[in-house]
Coordinates of C-alpha atoms in Angstrom, one line a residue:
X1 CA 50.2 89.1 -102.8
X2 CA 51.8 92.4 -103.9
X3 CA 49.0 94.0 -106.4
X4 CA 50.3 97.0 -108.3
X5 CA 47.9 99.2 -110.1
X6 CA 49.9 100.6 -112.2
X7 CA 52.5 98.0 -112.9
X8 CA 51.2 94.9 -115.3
X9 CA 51.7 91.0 -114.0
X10 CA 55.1 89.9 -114.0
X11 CA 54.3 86.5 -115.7
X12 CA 53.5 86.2 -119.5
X13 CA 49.9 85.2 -120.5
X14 CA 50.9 83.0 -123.1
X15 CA 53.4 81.2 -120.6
X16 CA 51.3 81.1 -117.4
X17 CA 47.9 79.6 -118.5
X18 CA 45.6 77.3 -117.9
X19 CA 45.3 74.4 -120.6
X20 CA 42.3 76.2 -121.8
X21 CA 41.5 80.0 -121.9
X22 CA 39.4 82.4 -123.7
X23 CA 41.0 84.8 -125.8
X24 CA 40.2 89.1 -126.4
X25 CA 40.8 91.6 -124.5
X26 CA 44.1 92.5 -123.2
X27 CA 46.3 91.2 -125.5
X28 CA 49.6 91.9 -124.3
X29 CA 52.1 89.3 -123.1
X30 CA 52.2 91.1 -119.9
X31 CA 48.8 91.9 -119.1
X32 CA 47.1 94.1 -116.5
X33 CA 46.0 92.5 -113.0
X34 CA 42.5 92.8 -114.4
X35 CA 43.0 90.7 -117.0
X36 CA 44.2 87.6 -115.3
X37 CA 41.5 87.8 -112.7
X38 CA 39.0 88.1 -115.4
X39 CA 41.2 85.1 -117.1
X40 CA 40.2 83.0 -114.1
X41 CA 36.8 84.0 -113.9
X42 CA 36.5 82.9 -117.2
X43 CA 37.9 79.2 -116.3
X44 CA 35.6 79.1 -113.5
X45 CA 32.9 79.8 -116.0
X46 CA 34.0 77.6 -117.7
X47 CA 33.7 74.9 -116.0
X48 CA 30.8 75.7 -113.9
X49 CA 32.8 76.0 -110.3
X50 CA 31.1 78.5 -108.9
X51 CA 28.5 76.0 -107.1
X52 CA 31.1 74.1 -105.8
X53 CA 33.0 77.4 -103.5
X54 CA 31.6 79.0 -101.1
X55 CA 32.6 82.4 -101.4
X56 CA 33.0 85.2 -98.3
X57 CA 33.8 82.4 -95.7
X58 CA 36.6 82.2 -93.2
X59 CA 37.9 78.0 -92.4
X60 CA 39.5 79.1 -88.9
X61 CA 40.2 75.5 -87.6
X62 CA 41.1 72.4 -89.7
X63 CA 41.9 69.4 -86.9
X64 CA 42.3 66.1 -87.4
X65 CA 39.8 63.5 -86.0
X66 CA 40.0 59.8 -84.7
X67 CA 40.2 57.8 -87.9
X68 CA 41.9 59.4 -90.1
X69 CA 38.8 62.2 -91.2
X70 CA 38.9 65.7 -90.8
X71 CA 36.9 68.3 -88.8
X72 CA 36.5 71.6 -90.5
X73 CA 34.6 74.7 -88.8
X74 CA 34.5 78.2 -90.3
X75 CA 32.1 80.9 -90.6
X76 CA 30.4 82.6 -93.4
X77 CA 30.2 86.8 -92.4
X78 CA 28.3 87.8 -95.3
X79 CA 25.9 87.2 -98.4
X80 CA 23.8 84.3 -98.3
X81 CA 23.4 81.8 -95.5
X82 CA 25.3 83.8 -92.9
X83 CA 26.6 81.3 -90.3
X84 CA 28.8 79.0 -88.8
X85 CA 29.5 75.5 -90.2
X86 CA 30.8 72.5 -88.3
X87 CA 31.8 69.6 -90.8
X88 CA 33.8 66.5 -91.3
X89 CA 35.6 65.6 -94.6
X90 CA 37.5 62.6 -95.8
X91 CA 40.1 65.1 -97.2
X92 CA 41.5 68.8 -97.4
X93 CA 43.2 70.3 -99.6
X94 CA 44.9 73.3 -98.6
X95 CA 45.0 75.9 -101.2
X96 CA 45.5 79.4 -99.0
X97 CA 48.5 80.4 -100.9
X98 CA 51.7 81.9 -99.7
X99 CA 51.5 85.5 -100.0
X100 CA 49.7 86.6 -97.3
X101 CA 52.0 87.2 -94.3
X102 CA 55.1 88.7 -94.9
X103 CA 58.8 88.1 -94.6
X104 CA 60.4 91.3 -92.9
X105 CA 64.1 91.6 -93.0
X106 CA 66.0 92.2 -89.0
X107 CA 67.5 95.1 -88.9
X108 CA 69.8 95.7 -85.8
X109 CA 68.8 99.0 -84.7
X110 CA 65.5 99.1 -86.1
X111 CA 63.2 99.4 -82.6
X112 CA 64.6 102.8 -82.7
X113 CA 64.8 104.3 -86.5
X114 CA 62.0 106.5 -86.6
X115 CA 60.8 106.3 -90.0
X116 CA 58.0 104.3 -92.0
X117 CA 58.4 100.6 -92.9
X118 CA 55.8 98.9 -95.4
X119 CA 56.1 95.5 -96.9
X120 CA 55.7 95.0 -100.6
X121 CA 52.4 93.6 -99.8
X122 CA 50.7 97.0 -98.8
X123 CA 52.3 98.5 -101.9
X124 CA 49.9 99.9 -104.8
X125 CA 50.7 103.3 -106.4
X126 CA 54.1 105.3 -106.1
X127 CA 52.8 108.6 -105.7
X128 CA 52.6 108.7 -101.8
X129 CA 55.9 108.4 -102.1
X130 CA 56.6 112.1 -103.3
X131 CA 59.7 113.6 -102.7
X132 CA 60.3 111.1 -100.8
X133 CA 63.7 108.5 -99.8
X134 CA 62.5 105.2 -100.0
X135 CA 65.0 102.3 -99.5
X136 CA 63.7 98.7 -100.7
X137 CA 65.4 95.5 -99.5
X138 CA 64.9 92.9 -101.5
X139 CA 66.9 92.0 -105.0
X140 CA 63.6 89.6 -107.1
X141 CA 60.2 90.3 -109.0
X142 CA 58.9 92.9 -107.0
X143 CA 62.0 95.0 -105.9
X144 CA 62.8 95.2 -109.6
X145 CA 58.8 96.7 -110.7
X146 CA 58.6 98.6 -107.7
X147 CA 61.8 100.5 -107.5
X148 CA 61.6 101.8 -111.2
X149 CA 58.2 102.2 -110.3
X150 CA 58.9 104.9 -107.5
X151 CA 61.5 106.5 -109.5
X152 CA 59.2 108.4 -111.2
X153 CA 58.1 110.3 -107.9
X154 CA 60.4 109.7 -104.9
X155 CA 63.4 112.2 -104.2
X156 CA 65.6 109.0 -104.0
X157 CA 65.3 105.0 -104.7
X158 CA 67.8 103.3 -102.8
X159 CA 67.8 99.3 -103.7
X160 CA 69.7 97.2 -100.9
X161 CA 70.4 93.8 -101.6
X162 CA 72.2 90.6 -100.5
X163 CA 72.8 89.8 -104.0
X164 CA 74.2 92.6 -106.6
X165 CA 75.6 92.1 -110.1
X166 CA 79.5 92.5 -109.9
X167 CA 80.0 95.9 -110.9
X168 CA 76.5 97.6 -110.4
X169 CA 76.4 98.7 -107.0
X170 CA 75.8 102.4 -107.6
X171 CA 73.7 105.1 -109.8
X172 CA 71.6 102.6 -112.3
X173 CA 71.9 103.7 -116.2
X174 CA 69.2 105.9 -117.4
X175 CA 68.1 107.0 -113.7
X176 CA 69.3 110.3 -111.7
X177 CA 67.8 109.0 -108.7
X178 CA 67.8 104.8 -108.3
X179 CA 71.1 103.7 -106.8
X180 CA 71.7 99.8 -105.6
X181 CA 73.7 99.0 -102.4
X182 CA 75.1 96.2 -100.7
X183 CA 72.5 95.1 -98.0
X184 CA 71.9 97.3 -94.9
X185 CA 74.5 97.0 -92.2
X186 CA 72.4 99.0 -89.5
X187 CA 70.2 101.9 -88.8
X188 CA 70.3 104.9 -86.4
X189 CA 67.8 107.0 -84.3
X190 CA 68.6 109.9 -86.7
X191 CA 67.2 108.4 -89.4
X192 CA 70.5 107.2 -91.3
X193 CA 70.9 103.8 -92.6
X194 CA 74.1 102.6 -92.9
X195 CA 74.9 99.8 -95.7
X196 CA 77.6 97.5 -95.6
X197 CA 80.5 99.0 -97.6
X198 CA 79.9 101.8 -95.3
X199 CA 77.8 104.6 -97.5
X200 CA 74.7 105.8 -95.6
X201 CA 71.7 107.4 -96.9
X202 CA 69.5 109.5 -95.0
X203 CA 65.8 107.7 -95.6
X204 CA 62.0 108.2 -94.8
X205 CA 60.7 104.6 -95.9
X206 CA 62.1 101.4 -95.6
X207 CA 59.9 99.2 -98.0
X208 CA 60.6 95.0 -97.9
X209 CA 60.7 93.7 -100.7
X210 CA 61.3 90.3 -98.6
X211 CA 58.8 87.8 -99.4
X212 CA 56.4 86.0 -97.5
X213 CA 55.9 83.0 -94.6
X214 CA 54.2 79.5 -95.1
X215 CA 51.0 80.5 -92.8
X216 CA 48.8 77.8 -91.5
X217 CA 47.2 79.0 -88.2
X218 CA 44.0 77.0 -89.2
X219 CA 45.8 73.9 -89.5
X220 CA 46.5 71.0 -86.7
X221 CA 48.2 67.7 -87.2
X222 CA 49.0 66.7 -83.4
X223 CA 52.5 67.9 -84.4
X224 CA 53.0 65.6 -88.4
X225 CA 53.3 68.8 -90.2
X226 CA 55.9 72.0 -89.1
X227 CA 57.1 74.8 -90.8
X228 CA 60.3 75.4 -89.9
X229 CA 62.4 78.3 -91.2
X230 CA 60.1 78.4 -93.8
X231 CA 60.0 74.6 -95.3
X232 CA 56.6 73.1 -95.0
X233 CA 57.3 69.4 -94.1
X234 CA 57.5 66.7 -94.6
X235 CA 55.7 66.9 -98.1
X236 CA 56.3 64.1 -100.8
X237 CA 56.6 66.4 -103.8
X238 CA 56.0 69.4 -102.0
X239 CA 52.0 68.0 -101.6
X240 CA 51.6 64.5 -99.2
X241 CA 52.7 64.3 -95.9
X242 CA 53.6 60.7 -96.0
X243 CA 51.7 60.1 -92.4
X244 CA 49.0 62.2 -93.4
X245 CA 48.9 61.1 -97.9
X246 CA 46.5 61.2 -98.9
X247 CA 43.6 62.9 -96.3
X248 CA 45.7 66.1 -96.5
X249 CA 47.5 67.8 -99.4
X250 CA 49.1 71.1 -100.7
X251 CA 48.5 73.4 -103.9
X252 CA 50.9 75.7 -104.6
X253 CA 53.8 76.0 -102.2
X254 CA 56.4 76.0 -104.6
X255 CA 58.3 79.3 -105.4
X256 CA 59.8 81.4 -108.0
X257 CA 57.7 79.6 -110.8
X258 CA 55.1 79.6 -113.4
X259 CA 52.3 79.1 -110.6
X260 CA 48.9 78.6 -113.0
X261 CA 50.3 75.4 -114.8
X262 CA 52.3 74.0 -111.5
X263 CA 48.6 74.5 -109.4
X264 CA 46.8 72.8 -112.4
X265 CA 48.8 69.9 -112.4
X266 CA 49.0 69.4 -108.8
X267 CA 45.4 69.6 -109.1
X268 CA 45.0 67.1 -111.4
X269 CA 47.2 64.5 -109.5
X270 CA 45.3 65.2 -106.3
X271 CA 42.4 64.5 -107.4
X272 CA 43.2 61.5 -109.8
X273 CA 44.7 60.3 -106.2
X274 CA 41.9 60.3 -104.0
X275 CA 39.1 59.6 -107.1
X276 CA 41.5 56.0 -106.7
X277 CA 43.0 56.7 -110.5
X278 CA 46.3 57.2 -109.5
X279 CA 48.3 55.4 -106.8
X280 CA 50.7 56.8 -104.2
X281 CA 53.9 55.2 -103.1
X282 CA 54.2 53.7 -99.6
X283 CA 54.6 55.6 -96.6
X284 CA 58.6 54.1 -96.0
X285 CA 58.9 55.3 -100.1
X286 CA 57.7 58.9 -100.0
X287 CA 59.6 59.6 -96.8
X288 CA 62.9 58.1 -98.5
X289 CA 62.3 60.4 -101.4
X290 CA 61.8 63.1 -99.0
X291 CA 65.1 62.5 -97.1
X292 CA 67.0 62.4 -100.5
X293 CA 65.4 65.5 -101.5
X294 CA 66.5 67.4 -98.2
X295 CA 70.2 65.9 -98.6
X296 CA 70.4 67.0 -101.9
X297 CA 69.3 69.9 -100.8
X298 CA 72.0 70.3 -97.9
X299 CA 74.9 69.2 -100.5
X300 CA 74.2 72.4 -102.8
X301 CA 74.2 74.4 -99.5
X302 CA 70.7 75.7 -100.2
X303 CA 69.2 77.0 -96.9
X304 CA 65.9 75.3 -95.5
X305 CA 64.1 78.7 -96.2
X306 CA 64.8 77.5 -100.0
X307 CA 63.6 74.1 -100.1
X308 CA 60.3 75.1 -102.2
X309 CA 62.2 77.3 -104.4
X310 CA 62.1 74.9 -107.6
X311 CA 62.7 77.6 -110.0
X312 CA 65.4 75.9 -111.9
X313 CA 63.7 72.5 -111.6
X314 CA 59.9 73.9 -112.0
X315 CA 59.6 72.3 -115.7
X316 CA 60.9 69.0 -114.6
X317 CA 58.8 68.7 -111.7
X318 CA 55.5 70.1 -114.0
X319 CA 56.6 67.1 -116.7
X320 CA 57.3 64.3 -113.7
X321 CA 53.5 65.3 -112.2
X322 CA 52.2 65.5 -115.7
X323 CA 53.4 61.8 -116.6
X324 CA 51.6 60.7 -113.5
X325 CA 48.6 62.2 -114.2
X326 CA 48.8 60.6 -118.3
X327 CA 49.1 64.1 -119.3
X328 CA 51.0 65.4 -122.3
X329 CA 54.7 67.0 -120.6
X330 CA 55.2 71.1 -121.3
X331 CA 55.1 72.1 -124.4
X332 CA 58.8 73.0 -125.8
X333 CA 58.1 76.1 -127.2
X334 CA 56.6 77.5 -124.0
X335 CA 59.6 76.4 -121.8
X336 CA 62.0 78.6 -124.5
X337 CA 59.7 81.2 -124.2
X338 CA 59.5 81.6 -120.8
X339 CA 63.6 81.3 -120.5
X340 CA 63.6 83.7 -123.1
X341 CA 61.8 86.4 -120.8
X342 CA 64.2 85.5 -118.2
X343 CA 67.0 86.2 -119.7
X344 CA 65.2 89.4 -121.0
X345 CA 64.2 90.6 -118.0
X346 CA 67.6 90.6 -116.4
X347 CA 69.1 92.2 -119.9
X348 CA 66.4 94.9 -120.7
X349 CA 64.6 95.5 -117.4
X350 CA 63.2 98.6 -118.8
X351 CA 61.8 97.1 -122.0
X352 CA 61.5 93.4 -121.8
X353 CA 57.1 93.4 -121.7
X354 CA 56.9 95.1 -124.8
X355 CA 60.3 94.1 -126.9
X356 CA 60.7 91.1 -128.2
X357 CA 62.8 88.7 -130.9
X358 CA 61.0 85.5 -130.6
X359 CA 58.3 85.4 -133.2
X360 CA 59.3 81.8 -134.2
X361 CA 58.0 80.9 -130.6
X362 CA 54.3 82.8 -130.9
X363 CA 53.8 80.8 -134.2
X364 CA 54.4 77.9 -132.6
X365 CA 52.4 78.7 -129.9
X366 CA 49.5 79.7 -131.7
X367 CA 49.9 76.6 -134.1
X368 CA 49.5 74.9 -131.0
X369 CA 46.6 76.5 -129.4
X370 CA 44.7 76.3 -133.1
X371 CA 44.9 72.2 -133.1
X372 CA 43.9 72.5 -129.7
X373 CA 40.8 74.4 -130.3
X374 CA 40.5 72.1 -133.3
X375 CA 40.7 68.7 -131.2
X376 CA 38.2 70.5 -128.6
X377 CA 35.5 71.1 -131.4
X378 CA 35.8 68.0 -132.9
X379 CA 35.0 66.0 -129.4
X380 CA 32.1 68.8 -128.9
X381 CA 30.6 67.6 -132.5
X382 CA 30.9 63.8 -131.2
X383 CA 29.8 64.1 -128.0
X384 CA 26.4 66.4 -128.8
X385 CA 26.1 63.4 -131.8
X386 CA 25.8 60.9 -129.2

């Protein structure tokens, strides 16, 4: 996952957390890396996690066995207990995440362009990038930080793009040195890139802003499970493989979303599934709903690369695992909030961390977060009265 030091998280902290959280600190909306890891740290505190992860070790094979179990080997390099284990499980979960091996866009010409490419990935500061002429593909979260990002030391940021706003290809308003293109047609072995309305630019850096691949080298299924052009499948809500439901299951595949609460509540169905609490449809049921997903899918000419990009649907999907799970759907106030950052964002790219209009929204939120804190102490008395 892209980490920029000097660029604070793209998500807002009152939006993207857990159902419980500890509050100080960094207290803006849009807080520094730092404080969301110490955010999770806290949670794992919290609830006393840490025995149950064993930290510094590599799971390099995942297969599954006669009967339905799984064999897991991997090897600990460091720390305590240095070694390699050989285990079986009645489940996995697999929780690696998705930002990890990166997307890179194909350029024709590219084997013989002789300048630097980097994905977003490998990106952390922009002054490396003196004087220089960096062109990022790419048109979502980290495109948008990192170009204005470089602007402040590069000779010239050149933004290419598959997707521009009608009317904004050119010079951006209030920079002398960002400009956004059309995407890139070719390059040359001079060092030109040539976009698709015919401009070229000559550049040092080509930096992709493309996103990542679904990795799973770990992972064997005697051929259930495939990635193909990027869809993980078949999944029954993006988690079950119906063949496999429910000795193997996902966490956090879907894209362009608010990942902290989607992860929780996949979580929590998970684990109400296999603890026997909750009940999974039949095999013949989750592949029909899988079929009608992917046809749905096909109809709104979304490409396969797509199909876990729920970001229009994210809240519906959180409420429909919630229900399952007996928990309480999103809370209304932080659904308008986070469409009101949206909307920001795109508005006031410059300013939309630090301005903001919706101070009906915070009280609610913090109306909200003071009865939960009420309810929480209230059990605490009548539990340590027990």
């Amino acid at each position: 996952m892209t980490v920029m030091l000097a660029v604070t998280m793209m998500g807002l902290i009152v939006v993207i957390g857990f159902c419980v959280g500890k509050p100080g600190r960094d207290s803006r909306r849009f807080p520094s890396h730092q404080e969301v890891l110490w955010y999770l740290e806290d949670f794992v505190h919290e609830f006393q996690l840490n025995e149950l992860i064993r930290y510094e070790t590599e799971v390099w094979n995942v297969a599954l066995e006669a009967g339905g179990k799984w064999n897991v080997k991997s090897k600990k390099n460091s720390g305590d207990n240095v070694g390699e284990f050989d285990e079986t499980y009645d489940a996995v979960v697999v929780c690696n995440g998705h930002y990890t091996e990166p997307r890179i866009a194909d350029i024709p010409g590219i084997e013989l362009w002789p300048g630097t490419q980097i994905h977003s990935h490998n990106y952390r500061t922009p002054e490396p990038f003196q004087n220089q002429v960096v062109i990022l593909i790419g048109s979502s979260a980290s495109a948008v930080d990192i170009c204005r990002d470089l602007a402040k030391f590069a000779r010239e940021v050149h933004v290419a793009s598959r997707s521009q706003p009608e009317g904004q290809v050119g010079k951006q308003p209030g920079y002398d040195n960002l400009w956004l293109h059309p995407m890139i047609d070719r390059v040359h072995a001079d060092g030109r890139v040539a976009f698709q309305d015919g401009s070229m630019v000559l550049a040092d850096i080509i930096l992709h802003c493309t996103g990542y691949k679904y990795h799973f080298p770990f992972l064997h299924t005697n051929g259930v499970l495939s990635v193909d052009d990027n869809r993980v499948g078949p999944l029954y809500k993006h988690v079950f493989p119906p063949a496999l439901a429910p000795g193997l299951s996902f966490v956090g595949l879907p894209w362009k979303v608010v990942p902290f609460i989607l992860c929780e509540l996949q979580s929590k169905w998970i684990a109400g599934i296999l603890s026997g609490r909750i009940s999974l449809p039949s095999k013949e049921v989750m592949m029909e709903d899988i079929e009608a997903f992917y046809s749905k899918l096909d109809a709104m000419g979304f490409p396969k690369r797509y199909t876990h990009n729920i970001g229009a649907s994210q809240f519906e999907y959180d409420d429909w695992l919630a229900e399952e799970c007996g928990y309480p759907p999103t809370e209304e106030w932080r659904k308008a909030m986070y469409s009101a950052a949206s909307r920001r964002k795109r508005s006031h790219p410059e300013t939309y961390r630090d301005e903001w209009d919706d101070h009906d929204l915070i009280l609610e939120a913090h109306h909200h977060f003071k009865q939960f804190l009420s309810a929480q102490t209230t059990a605490a008395r009548a539990s340590s009265a027990l």
